[in-house]
Amino acid sequence: GEAVPAAQKSSWTSFLKSLAGFTGDLSAMTAPPFILSPTSLTEFPAYWCERPELFAAIADGKTEQARAFAVLKWFISTLKGQYTSRNESMGSEKKPLNPVLGELFYGYWPANAARGGKTTLVVEQVSHHPPITAYRIENLEKGVILTGHSAQKTSFSGGSIIVKQVGHATLTVSLPSGETEEYLITLPRLRIDGLWYGSPYIELAETSYIQSSTGWLSTIEYKGKGYFSGKSHTFKATLTPPSHVHTSPHVIEGTWHTTSKELHSGVTFHDVTSPKEEITVAPVEQQGEWESRKLWHGVATGIREGDFESAATFKGKIENEQRQRRRDESANGTTWELKHFKHIEYDPVYERLGKLFKANPPTEDGYVYLGNSPRSES
Ligand code: 0T9
């Protein structure tokens, strides 16, 4: 295909060949320059809040049902950003920068009348090998908080990369009564297609869940081209009540990158055809050494300007520095200390809510937010 520059055709072919039979950490593999993105994976959690008013609106739901409905609407509305935005901004899916251990990403969406308070994002790379990214999004005025971590298990099958998302998110809503409602959010499987032509794009597959502590459960099924509706990016979501509530489930169908409708009424459920709001981030000159855009500045500039030699030199410096740090730690018998999160073997929210829909696996680890705000220097 013409997406691959002539000079990179053979290196793209050998990259694809090396993918065959591959399982493990894709992010560490060297790929040809045309497919490199100047953005680190630590920036991706921002996709969770690019429609801050939908996040805030969760708190406005007057009933358990209304809030579960609002959580589902917010979740579905994030999918377009999460899974198609690189195609929109760069022409195809690209290989993100592989974050270093301890890398940070901070930002916020300003307060306004529609969404209430300022919404803040704190991201930390909590593991490099395998890559694990932990994040926290808070709208404290509204009492809506999202905490999660994200990792991937990748394999190659039938010409596509299959990505199993490992990790989950929990959302909490503080109610006026003083009680806290919890939601466990699991994540869909991804297939990366279009590789042969050098223009990769994501399709979502299988099922993800949003389980509320109130018993309401969203089951979201994803289908692509060639499956029942024939259209790409199709989903069907069913919001079912807890067993003691005798109302019929909400069934929603549509395409997650455009719009969807409630099946029984035909009323629009979600609509992401309007522009989203990107996160506000401090200028690079004001960032600390561990902040993503500062840390990767040289590499990102090289990639953006097509100066791949300079990008590689800066990348080599970062990698050497990381290797030296790990060597020093093992020589001194110390380990890297996380700044904003604490690892736990078993996430109690996952255990408790996962049981309600027989989550697989039945338990998962987690990262607890330490409550220390960004830029509080250590
Ligand atoms: C969490 C998201 C995740 C991260 C990315 C698979 C992928 C890394 C993980 C799952 C976000 O909430 C949502 C969106 C995109 C996912 C990335 C797409 C992608 O291709 C990469 C992997 C590691 C690659 O870079 C594969 C090689 C590349 C040549 C294909 C474009």
mmCIF file of C-alpha atoms and ligand atoms in Angstrom:
data_model
loop_
_atom_site.group_PDB
_atom_site.id
_atom_site.type_symbol
_atom_site.label_atom_id
_atom_site.label_comp_id
_atom_site.label_asym_id
_atom_site.label_seq_id
_atom_site.Cartn_x
_atom_site.Cartn_y
_atom_site.Cartn_z
ATOM 1 C CA GLY A 1 0.000 0.000 0.000
ATOM 2 C CA GLU A 2 1.043 3.630 -0.398
ATOM 3 C CA ALA A 3 0.829 4.266 3.358
ATOM 4 C CA VAL A 4 4.303 2.780 3.689
ATOM 5 C CA PRO A 5 7.027 5.098 2.350
ATOM 6 C CA ALA A 6 9.019 3.363 -0.415
ATOM 7 C CA ALA A 7 12.244 3.510 1.602
ATOM 8 C CA GLN A 8 10.617 1.775 4.589
ATOM 9 C CA LYS A 9 8.809 -1.042 2.746
ATOM 10 C CA SER A 10 11.307 -3.749 3.547
ATOM 11 C CA SER A 11 11.697 -2.703 7.173
ATOM 12 C CA TRP A 12 7.868 -2.734 7.537
ATOM 13 C CA THR A 13 7.729 -6.224 6.027
ATOM 14 C CA SER A 14 10.377 -7.514 8.411
ATOM 15 C CA PHE A 15 8.564 -5.840 11.313
ATOM 16 C CA LEU A 16 5.373 -7.701 10.329
ATOM 17 C CA LYS A 17 7.287 -10.952 9.975
ATOM 18 C CA SER A 18 8.746 -10.564 13.448
ATOM 19 C CA LEU A 19 5.188 -10.094 14.760
ATOM 20 C CA ALA A 20 4.131 -13.532 13.549
ATOM 21 C CA GLY A 21 4.199 -15.959 16.423
ATOM 22 C CA PHE A 22 4.923 -13.108 18.804
ATOM 23 C CA THR A 23 3.500 -12.867 22.311
ATOM 24 C CA GLY A 24 4.620 -10.472 24.986
ATOM 25 C CA ASP A 25 5.670 -6.852 25.115
ATOM 26 C CA LEU A 26 5.045 -5.299 21.714
ATOM 27 C CA SER A 27 5.864 -1.819 22.928
ATOM 28 C CA ALA A 28 9.546 -2.738 23.286
ATOM 29 C CA MET A 29 9.857 -3.803 19.621
ATOM 30 C CA THR A 30 11.628 -1.556 17.153
ATOM 31 C CA ALA A 31 9.330 -0.368 14.362
ATOM 32 C CA PRO A 32 10.026 1.665 11.211
ATOM 33 C CA PRO A 33 9.948 5.473 11.620
ATOM 34 C CA PHE A 34 6.758 6.155 9.617
ATOM 35 C CA ILE A 35 4.654 4.299 12.220
ATOM 36 C CA LEU A 36 6.095 6.070 15.302
ATOM 37 C CA SER A 37 3.949 8.448 17.328
ATOM 38 C CA PRO A 38 5.519 11.310 19.329
ATOM 39 C CA THR A 39 3.109 10.696 22.218
ATOM 40 C CA SER A 40 3.779 8.486 25.223
ATOM 41 C CA LEU A 41 1.251 5.945 26.509
ATOM 42 C CA THR A 42 1.165 7.882 29.795
ATOM 43 C CA GLU A 43 -0.963 10.492 27.983
ATOM 44 C CA PHE A 44 -3.673 8.000 27.017
ATOM 45 C CA PRO A 45 -5.649 8.072 30.296
ATOM 46 C CA ALA A 46 -6.701 11.611 29.305
ATOM 47 C CA TYR A 47 -9.111 9.976 26.832
ATOM 48 C CA TRP A 48 -11.291 9.091 29.818
ATOM 49 C CA CYS A 49 -12.300 12.683 30.338
ATOM 50 C CA GLU A 50 -12.363 14.503 27.018
ATOM 51 C CA ARG A 51 -16.075 15.098 27.557
ATOM 52 C CA PRO A 52 -15.777 16.382 31.123
ATOM 53 C CA GLU A 53 -19.441 17.304 31.380
ATOM 54 C CA LEU A 54 -20.476 13.672 30.831
ATOM 55 C CA PHE A 55 -18.078 12.632 33.607
ATOM 56 C CA ALA A 56 -19.482 15.308 35.933
ATOM 57 C CA ALA A 57 -23.091 14.490 34.974
ATOM 58 C CA ILE A 58 -22.776 11.087 36.656
ATOM 59 C CA ALA A 59 -23.195 12.880 39.980
ATOM 60 C CA ASP A 60 -26.424 14.553 38.813
ATOM 61 C CA GLY A 61 -28.317 11.273 38.410
ATOM 62 C CA LYS A 62 -31.127 11.253 40.965
ATOM 63 C CA THR A 63 -31.541 7.472 41.148
ATOM 64 C CA GLU A 64 -29.305 4.400 41.076
ATOM 65 C CA GLN A 65 -30.660 3.669 37.615
ATOM 66 C CA ALA A 66 -30.021 7.220 36.354
ATOM 67 C CA ARG A 67 -26.433 7.156 37.586
ATOM 68 C CA ALA A 68 -25.709 3.715 36.084
ATOM 69 C CA PHE A 69 -27.146 5.053 32.812
ATOM 70 C CA ALA A 70 -24.911 8.153 33.026
ATOM 71 C CA VAL A 71 -21.812 6.032 33.708
ATOM 72 C CA LEU A 72 -22.549 3.942 30.616
ATOM 73 C CA LYS A 73 -23.110 7.058 28.502
ATOM 74 C CA TRP A 74 -19.819 8.594 29.661
ATOM 75 C CA PHE A 75 -17.950 5.304 29.078
ATOM 76 C CA ILE A 76 -19.285 4.797 25.527
ATOM 77 C CA SER A 77 -18.509 8.434 24.730
ATOM 78 C CA THR A 78 -14.813 7.914 25.554
ATOM 79 C CA LEU A 79 -14.336 5.083 23.028
ATOM 80 C CA LYS A 80 -13.985 7.287 19.957
ATOM 81 C CA GLY A 81 -11.089 9.178 21.535
ATOM 82 C CA GLN A 82 -9.461 6.077 23.017
ATOM 83 C CA TYR A 83 -9.506 4.024 19.836
ATOM 84 C CA THR A 84 -9.761 6.271 16.757
ATOM 85 C CA SER A 85 -8.059 9.556 17.640
ATOM 86 C CA ARG A 86 -4.601 8.629 16.293
ATOM 87 C CA ASN A 87 -6.229 7.748 12.965
ATOM 88 C CA GLU A 88 -7.869 11.165 12.953
ATOM 89 C CA SER A 89 -4.818 13.184 13.969
ATOM 90 C CA MET A 90 -2.040 11.170 12.279
ATOM 91 C CA GLY A 91 -3.779 9.187 9.534
ATOM 92 C CA SER A 92 -3.458 5.774 11.185
ATOM 93 C CA GLU A 93 -2.875 4.043 14.481
ATOM 94 C CA LYS A 94 0.772 4.592 15.466
ATOM 95 C CA LYS A 95 3.191 3.061 17.901
ATOM 96 C CA PRO A 96 3.201 5.191 21.058
ATOM 97 C CA LEU A 97 6.367 6.012 22.999
ATOM 98 C CA ASN A 98 7.050 3.303 25.568
ATOM 99 C CA PRO A 99 6.977 5.066 28.966
ATOM 100 C CA VAL A 100 9.861 4.786 31.431
ATOM 101 C CA LEU A 101 9.323 3.704 35.026
ATOM 102 C CA GLY A 102 8.250 6.726 37.050
ATOM 103 C CA GLU A 103 7.144 8.786 34.063
ATOM 104 C CA LEU A 104 4.388 11.255 34.991
ATOM 105 C CA PHE A 105 1.612 13.006 33.131
ATOM 106 C CA TYR A 106 -0.445 15.768 34.736
ATOM 107 C CA GLY A 107 -3.233 17.882 33.371
ATOM 108 C CA TYR A 108 -6.720 19.204 33.943
ATOM 109 C CA TRP A 109 -9.951 20.359 32.376
ATOM 110 C CA PRO A 110 -10.969 23.753 33.757
ATOM 111 C CA ALA A 111 -14.125 24.268 35.790
ATOM 112 C CA ASN A 112 -17.206 25.770 34.176
ATOM 113 C CA ALA A 113 -20.933 26.002 34.792
ATOM 114 C CA ALA A 114 -21.830 22.906 32.742
ATOM 115 C CA ARG A 115 -19.428 20.542 34.442
ATOM 116 C CA GLY A 116 -18.916 22.046 37.862
ATOM 117 C CA GLY A 117 -15.457 21.769 39.310
ATOM 118 C CA LYS A 118 -12.022 21.468 37.778
ATOM 119 C CA THR A 119 -11.246 17.903 36.723
ATOM 120 C CA THR A 120 -7.682 16.760 37.295
ATOM 121 C CA LEU A 121 -5.627 13.898 35.868
ATOM 122 C CA VAL A 122 -2.613 12.251 37.503
ATOM 123 C CA VAL A 123 -0.818 9.484 35.581
ATOM 124 C CA GLU A 124 2.227 7.498 36.637
ATOM 125 C CA GLN A 125 4.068 4.722 34.848
ATOM 126 C CA VAL A 126 4.139 2.187 37.672
ATOM 127 C CA SER A 127 5.959 -0.577 35.792
ATOM 128 C CA HIS A 128 8.210 -0.641 32.754
ATOM 129 C CA HIS A 129 8.547 -4.376 32.297
ATOM 130 C CA PRO A 130 5.741 -5.141 31.599
ATOM 131 C CA PRO A 131 4.422 -1.624 30.886
ATOM 132 C CA ILE A 132 1.699 -0.649 33.382
ATOM 133 C CA THR A 133 0.155 2.815 33.580
ATOM 134 C CA ALA A 134 -1.849 3.940 36.631
ATOM 135 C CA TYR A 135 -4.214 6.918 36.573
ATOM 136 C CA ARG A 136 -6.552 9.000 38.675
ATOM 137 C CA ILE A 137 -9.196 11.454 37.469
ATOM 138 C CA GLU A 138 -11.027 13.592 40.001
ATOM 139 C CA ASN A 139 -13.838 16.083 39.843
ATOM 140 C CA LEU A 140 -13.902 16.710 43.597
ATOM 141 C CA GLU A 141 -16.629 19.333 43.494
ATOM 142 C CA LYS A 142 -18.937 16.784 41.833
ATOM 143 C CA GLY A 143 -17.596 13.869 43.862
ATOM 144 C CA VAL A 144 -16.778 11.739 40.819
ATOM 145 C CA ILE A 145 -13.453 9.861 40.839
ATOM 146 C CA LEU A 146 -11.932 7.359 38.424
ATOM 147 C CA THR A 147 -8.941 5.200 39.408
ATOM 148 C CA GLY A 148 -7.403 2.591 37.157
ATOM 149 C CA HIS A 149 -4.426 0.911 35.630
ATOM 150 C CA SER A 150 -3.757 -0.284 32.135
ATOM 151 C CA ALA A 151 -1.523 -2.990 30.681
ATOM 152 C CA GLN A 152 -1.744 -5.142 27.566
ATOM 153 C CA LYS A 153 -1.105 -8.710 26.516
ATOM 154 C CA THR A 154 -0.544 -8.888 22.794
ATOM 155 C CA SER A 155 -0.445 -11.705 20.279
ATOM 156 C CA PHE A 156 -0.594 -11.995 16.504
ATOM 157 C CA SER A 157 -3.268 -13.917 14.653
ATOM 158 C CA GLY A 158 -4.628 -13.945 11.108
ATOM 159 C CA GLY A 159 -2.656 -10.848 10.112
ATOM 160 C CA SER A 160 -3.912 -8.789 13.069
ATOM 161 C CA ILE A 161 -2.493 -7.858 16.446
ATOM 162 C CA ILE A 162 -4.805 -9.040 19.216
ATOM 163 C CA VAL A 163 -4.616 -6.962 22.380
ATOM 164 C CA LYS A 164 -6.077 -8.196 25.633
ATOM 165 C CA GLN A 165 -6.367 -5.286 28.001
ATOM 166 C CA VAL A 166 -5.157 -6.174 31.464
ATOM 167 C CA GLY A 167 -6.272 -3.996 34.340
ATOM 168 C CA HIS A 168 -9.527 -2.292 35.174
ATOM 169 C CA ALA A 169 -10.924 0.972 36.456
ATOM 170 C CA THR A 170 -13.121 1.818 39.400
ATOM 171 C CA LEU A 171 -15.363 4.838 39.506
ATOM 172 C CA THR A 172 -16.791 6.238 42.704
ATOM 173 C CA VAL A 173 -19.581 8.755 43.171
ATOM 174 C CA SER A 174 -20.048 10.485 46.521
ATOM 175 C CA LEU A 175 -23.772 10.899 47.102
ATOM 176 C CA PRO A 176 -25.425 13.759 49.032
ATOM 177 C CA SER A 177 -26.457 11.129 51.626
ATOM 178 C CA GLY A 178 -22.779 10.652 52.443
ATOM 179 C CA GLU A 179 -22.749 7.200 50.859
ATOM 180 C CA THR A 180 -20.384 6.221 48.068
ATOM 181 C CA GLU A 181 -21.525 4.310 45.007
ATOM 182 C CA GLU A 182 -18.886 2.227 43.235
ATOM 183 C CA TYR A 183 -18.519 0.994 39.667
ATOM 184 C CA LEU A 184 -16.126 -1.613 38.341
ATOM 185 C CA ILE A 185 -15.211 -1.064 34.697
ATOM 186 C CA THR A 186 -13.593 -3.779 32.604
ATOM 187 C CA LEU A 187 -12.075 -3.147 29.186
ATOM 188 C CA PRO A 188 -12.703 -4.552 25.700
ATOM 189 C CA ARG A 189 -10.377 -6.611 23.585
ATOM 190 C CA LEU A 190 -8.710 -4.857 20.631
ATOM 191 C CA ARG A 191 -7.803 -6.094 17.198
ATOM 192 C CA ILE A 192 -5.337 -4.023 15.205
ATOM 193 C CA ASP A 193 -6.150 -4.475 11.503
ATOM 194 C CA GLY A 194 -4.784 -2.882 8.350
ATOM 195 C CA LEU A 195 -1.202 -3.797 9.231
ATOM 196 C CA TRP A 196 -0.342 -5.271 5.850
ATOM 197 C CA TYR A 197 -1.112 -1.922 4.167
ATOM 198 C CA GLY A 198 0.792 0.059 6.761
ATOM 199 C CA SER A 199 -2.365 1.843 7.918
ATOM 200 C CA PRO A 200 -3.332 0.168 11.163
ATOM 201 C CA TYR A 201 -6.650 0.862 12.885
ATOM 202 C CA ILE A 202 -8.376 -0.567 15.931
ATOM 203 C CA GLU A 203 -11.545 -2.640 16.059
ATOM 204 C CA LEU A 204 -13.080 -3.580 19.398
ATOM 205 C CA ALA A 205 -14.220 -7.122 20.094
ATOM 206 C CA GLU A 206 -15.961 -9.322 22.627
ATOM 207 C CA THR A 207 -17.546 -7.933 25.787
ATOM 208 C CA SER A 208 -16.801 -5.478 28.580
ATOM 209 C CA TYR A 209 -18.760 -4.749 31.765
ATOM 210 C CA ILE A 210 -19.647 -1.943 34.123
ATOM 211 C CA GLN A 211 -20.886 -3.302 37.427
ATOM 212 C CA SER A 212 -22.408 -0.937 39.962
ATOM 213 C CA SER A 213 -22.419 -1.581 43.708
ATOM 214 C CA THR A 214 -26.183 -0.942 43.468
ATOM 215 C CA GLY A 215 -26.551 -4.063 41.318
ATOM 216 C CA TRP A 216 -27.083 -2.353 37.950
ATOM 217 C CA LEU A 217 -24.902 -3.991 35.295
ATOM 218 C CA SER A 218 -23.944 -2.820 31.812
ATOM 219 C CA THR A 219 -22.896 -5.521 29.385
ATOM 220 C CA ILE A 220 -21.308 -4.079 26.266
ATOM 221 C CA GLU A 221 -20.779 -6.246 23.201
ATOM 222 C CA TYR A 222 -18.525 -5.058 20.409
ATOM 223 C CA LYS A 223 -18.645 -6.091 16.764
ATOM 224 C CA GLY A 224 -16.818 -4.961 13.644
ATOM 225 C CA LYS A 225 -17.263 -5.048 9.887
ATOM 226 C CA GLY A 226 -18.514 -8.358 8.626
ATOM 227 C CA TYR A 227 -20.444 -9.212 11.809
ATOM 228 C CA PHE A 228 -24.207 -8.859 12.147
ATOM 229 C CA SER A 229 -24.781 -5.196 11.281
ATOM 230 C CA GLY A 230 -21.934 -5.226 8.776
ATOM 231 C CA LYS A 231 -20.655 -1.863 10.060
ATOM 232 C CA SER A 232 -17.362 -1.096 11.816
ATOM 233 C CA HIS A 233 -17.299 -0.037 15.466
ATOM 234 C CA THR A 234 -20.724 -1.447 16.302
ATOM 235 C CA PHE A 235 -21.808 -2.062 19.862
ATOM 236 C CA LYS A 236 -24.814 -3.241 21.770
ATOM 237 C CA ALA A 237 -25.118 -2.334 25.432
ATOM 238 C CA THR A 238 -27.625 -3.801 27.852
ATOM 239 C CA LEU A 239 -28.157 -2.116 31.205
ATOM 240 C CA THR A 240 -29.853 -4.642 33.477
ATOM 241 C CA PRO A 241 -31.407 -3.907 36.868
ATOM 242 C CA PRO A 242 -30.541 -5.777 40.051
ATOM 243 C CA SER A 243 -32.814 -8.780 40.738
ATOM 244 C CA HIS A 244 -35.027 -6.909 43.247
ATOM 245 C CA VAL A 245 -35.856 -4.152 40.726
ATOM 246 C CA HIS A 246 -38.594 -5.056 38.265
ATOM 247 C CA THR A 247 -37.995 -2.724 35.334
ATOM 248 C CA SER A 248 -37.004 -3.849 31.878
ATOM 249 C CA PRO A 249 -33.377 -3.484 30.816
ATOM 250 C CA HIS A 250 -32.201 -0.601 28.633
ATOM 251 C CA VAL A 251 -30.891 -1.842 25.305
ATOM 252 C CA ILE A 252 -28.713 0.509 23.277
ATOM 253 C CA GLU A 253 -27.332 -0.003 19.782
ATOM 254 C CA GLY A 254 -25.132 2.043 17.520
ATOM 255 C CA THR A 255 -21.581 2.744 16.514
ATOM 256 C CA TRP A 256 -19.329 3.955 19.290
ATOM 257 C CA HIS A 257 -17.440 6.483 17.124
ATOM 258 C CA THR A 258 -20.690 8.266 16.087
ATOM 259 C CA THR A 259 -24.093 7.844 17.746
ATOM 260 C CA SER A 260 -26.355 5.252 19.320
ATOM 261 C CA LYS A 261 -30.008 4.902 20.239
ATOM 262 C CA GLU A 262 -32.110 3.287 22.888
ATOM 263 C CA LEU A 263 -33.788 0.411 21.134
ATOM 264 C CA HIS A 264 -37.324 0.643 22.558
ATOM 265 C CA SER A 265 -37.745 4.415 22.269
ATOM 266 C CA GLY A 266 -35.433 5.334 19.400
ATOM 267 C CA VAL A 267 -34.101 8.173 21.550
ATOM 268 C CA THR A 268 -30.434 9.132 20.992
ATOM 269 C CA PHE A 269 -28.219 7.669 23.707
ATOM 270 C CA HIS A 270 -24.765 9.000 22.930
ATOM 271 C CA ASP A 271 -23.467 11.375 20.274
ATOM 272 C CA VAL A 272 -19.747 12.037 19.837
ATOM 273 C CA THR A 273 -19.953 13.843 16.503
ATOM 274 C CA SER A 274 -19.239 17.187 18.218
ATOM 275 C CA PRO A 275 -15.663 18.187 19.123
ATOM 276 C CA LYS A 276 -14.098 16.885 22.345
ATOM 277 C CA GLU A 277 -12.025 18.924 24.752
ATOM 278 C CA GLU A 278 -8.344 18.188 25.046
ATOM 279 C CA ILE A 279 -6.622 18.244 28.371
ATOM 280 C CA THR A 280 -4.723 21.340 29.512
ATOM 281 C CA VAL A 281 -1.068 20.579 30.234
ATOM 282 C CA ALA A 282 1.688 22.856 31.574
ATOM 283 C CA PRO A 283 4.127 24.057 28.888
ATOM 284 C CA VAL A 284 7.188 21.820 28.530
ATOM 285 C CA GLU A 285 9.481 24.553 29.959
ATOM 286 C CA GLN A 286 7.532 24.452 33.229
ATOM 287 C CA GLN A 287 7.481 20.680 33.564
ATOM 288 C CA GLY A 288 9.598 18.544 35.877
ATOM 289 C CA GLU A 289 12.194 16.050 34.612
ATOM 290 C CA TRP A 290 9.828 13.084 34.951
ATOM 291 C CA GLU A 291 6.890 14.645 33.174
ATOM 292 C CA SER A 292 6.174 12.928 29.914
ATOM 293 C CA ARG A 293 6.374 15.800 27.427
ATOM 294 C CA LYS A 294 9.565 17.137 29.043
ATOM 295 C CA LEU A 295 11.197 13.700 29.288
ATOM 296 C CA TRP A 296 10.437 12.787 25.656
ATOM 297 C CA HIS A 297 10.818 16.277 24.189
ATOM 298 C CA GLY A 298 13.911 15.521 22.103
ATOM 299 C CA VAL A 299 12.517 12.247 20.789
ATOM 300 C CA ALA A 300 9.099 13.717 20.020
ATOM 301 C CA THR A 301 10.615 16.682 18.177
ATOM 302 C CA GLY A 302 12.751 14.331 16.070
ATOM 303 C CA ILE A 303 9.716 12.216 15.160
ATOM 304 C CA ARG A 304 7.579 15.266 14.342
ATOM 305 C CA GLU A 305 10.255 16.827 12.161
ATOM 306 C CA GLY A 306 11.215 13.580 10.442
ATOM 307 C CA ASP A 307 14.693 13.694 11.965
ATOM 308 C CA PHE A 308 14.761 10.056 13.058
ATOM 309 C CA GLU A 309 18.478 10.027 13.716
ATOM 310 C CA SER A 310 18.108 12.707 16.335
ATOM 311 C CA ALA A 311 15.028 10.927 17.733
ATOM 312 C CA ALA A 312 17.051 7.712 18.051
ATOM 313 C CA THR A 313 19.922 9.529 19.779
ATOM 314 C CA PHE A 314 17.602 11.075 22.382
ATOM 315 C CA LYS A 315 15.828 7.743 22.852
ATOM 316 C CA GLY A 316 19.169 5.989 23.379
ATOM 317 C CA LYS A 317 20.079 8.536 26.071
ATOM 318 C CA ILE A 318 16.823 7.909 27.946
ATOM 319 C CA GLU A 319 17.276 4.145 27.722
ATOM 320 C CA ASN A 320 20.892 4.227 28.912
ATOM 321 C CA GLU A 321 19.959 6.464 31.793
ATOM 322 C CA GLN A 322 17.188 4.005 32.754
ATOM 323 C CA ARG A 323 19.539 1.009 32.565
ATOM 324 C CA GLN A 324 22.058 2.794 34.771
ATOM 325 C CA ARG A 325 19.361 3.612 37.326
ATOM 326 C CA ARG A 326 18.283 -0.047 37.490
ATOM 327 C CA ARG A 327 21.921 -1.140 37.897
ATOM 328 C CA ASP A 328 22.459 1.385 40.700
ATOM 329 C CA GLU A 329 19.316 0.234 42.450
ATOM 330 C CA SER A 330 20.322 -3.403 42.414
ATOM 331 C CA ALA A 331 23.861 -2.502 43.537
ATOM 332 C CA ASN A 332 22.427 -0.489 46.450
ATOM 333 C CA GLY A 333 19.710 -3.015 47.210
ATOM 334 C CA THR A 334 16.998 -0.402 46.662
ATOM 335 C CA THR A 335 13.955 -0.344 44.409
ATOM 336 C CA TRP A 336 12.206 2.481 42.586
ATOM 337 C CA GLU A 337 9.584 4.188 44.704
ATOM 338 C CA LEU A 338 6.263 5.108 43.160
ATOM 339 C CA LYS A 339 5.186 8.693 43.689
ATOM 340 C CA HIS A 340 1.392 8.727 43.515
ATOM 341 C CA PHE A 341 0.272 5.098 43.809
ATOM 342 C CA LYS A 342 0.698 2.032 45.991
ATOM 343 C CA HIS A 343 0.465 -1.437 44.463
ATOM 344 C CA ILE A 344 -1.973 -3.903 46.062
ATOM 345 C CA GLU A 345 -2.168 -7.631 45.236
ATOM 346 C CA TYR A 346 -5.967 -7.720 45.396
ATOM 347 C CA ASP A 347 -8.239 -4.839 44.562
ATOM 348 C CA PRO A 348 -11.178 -5.147 47.015
ATOM 349 C CA VAL A 349 -13.593 -3.342 44.658
ATOM 350 C CA TYR A 350 -12.729 -5.741 41.832
ATOM 351 C CA GLU A 351 -13.231 -8.731 44.148
ATOM 352 C CA ARG A 352 -16.562 -7.543 45.512
ATOM 353 C CA LEU A 353 -18.164 -6.228 42.314
ATOM 354 C CA GLY A 354 -16.504 -8.755 40.015
ATOM 355 C CA LYS A 355 -18.373 -11.550 41.810
ATOM 356 C CA LEU A 356 -21.710 -10.049 40.808
ATOM 357 C CA PHE A 357 -21.106 -10.724 37.107
ATOM 358 C CA LYS A 358 -18.578 -13.549 37.427
ATOM 359 C CA ALA A 359 -15.662 -11.456 36.243
ATOM 360 C CA ASN A 360 -12.827 -13.328 34.623
ATOM 361 C CA PRO A 361 -10.260 -13.400 36.227
ATOM 362 C CA PRO A 362 -12.017 -13.421 39.644
ATOM 363 C CA THR A 363 -9.370 -11.207 41.245
ATOM 364 C CA GLU A 364 -6.968 -8.553 39.976
ATOM 365 C CA ASP A 365 -4.274 -6.410 41.497
ATOM 366 C CA GLY A 366 -4.656 -2.671 41.720
ATOM 367 C CA TYR A 367 -3.042 0.686 42.432
ATOM 368 C CA VAL A 368 -4.274 2.820 45.289
ATOM 369 C CA TYR A 369 -3.928 6.568 44.853
ATOM 370 C CA LEU A 370 -1.866 8.152 47.621
ATOM 371 C CA GLY A 371 -3.814 11.401 47.537
ATOM 372 C CA ASN A 372 -0.760 13.577 46.935
ATOM 373 C CA SER A 373 -1.395 16.215 44.334
ATOM 374 C CA PRO A 374 0.802 16.821 41.272
ATOM 375 C CA ARG A 375 3.995 18.826 41.570
ATOM 376 C CA SER A 376 4.212 18.358 45.342
ATOM 377 C CA GLU A 377 7.934 17.740 44.957
ATOM 378 C CA SER A 378 9.592 14.930 46.840
HETATM 379 C C1 0T9 B 1 -5.075 2.255 27.014
HETATM 380 C C2 0T9 B 1 -5.461 2.265 24.145
HETATM 381 C C3 0T9 B 1 -4.409 1.357 24.703
HETATM 382 C C4 0T9 B 1 -3.935 1.920 26.062
HETATM 383 C C5 0T9 B 1 -3.172 1.293 23.727
HETATM 384 C C6 0T9 B 1 -2.072 -1.600 21.772
HETATM 385 C C7 0T9 B 1 -1.412 -0.223 21.797
HETATM 386 C C8 0T9 B 1 -0.943 0.099 23.216
HETATM 387 C C9 0T9 B 1 -2.125 0.261 24.182
HETATM 388 C C10 0T9 B 1 -5.024 -0.024 24.926
HETATM 389 C C11 0T9 B 1 -6.012 3.274 26.374
HETATM 390 O O1 0T9 B 1 -7.076 3.542 27.265
HETATM 391 C C12 0T9 B 1 -6.549 2.747 25.052
HETATM 392 C C13 0T9 B 1 -5.496 2.612 22.838
HETATM 393 C C14 0T9 B 1 -4.529 2.167 21.831
HETATM 394 C C15 0T9 B 1 -3.622 1.007 22.281
HETATM 395 C C16 0T9 B 1 -2.385 0.924 21.397
HETATM 396 C C17 0T9 B 1 -2.580 0.714 19.908
HETATM 397 C C18 0T9 B 1 -1.235 0.120 19.495
HETATM 398 O O2 0T9 B 1 -0.966 -0.156 18.379
HETATM 399 C C19 0T9 B 1 -0.348 -0.111 20.670
HETATM 400 C C20 0T9 B 1 0.656 -1.268 20.455
HETATM 401 C C21 0T9 B 1 1.575 -1.497 21.648
HETATM 402 C C22 0T9 B 1 1.540 -0.974 19.257
HETATM 403 O O3 0T9 B 1 2.149 0.053 19.215
HETATM 404 C C23 0T9 B 1 1.567 -2.004 18.150
HETATM 405 C C24 0T9 B 1 2.572 -1.730 17.041
HETATM 406 C C25 0T9 B 1 2.167 -0.721 16.008
HETATM 407 C C26 0T9 B 1 3.132 -0.778 14.843
HETATM 408 C C27 0T9 B 1 0.763 -0.847 15.464
HETATM 409 C C28 0T9 B 1 0.267 0.511 15.155
#
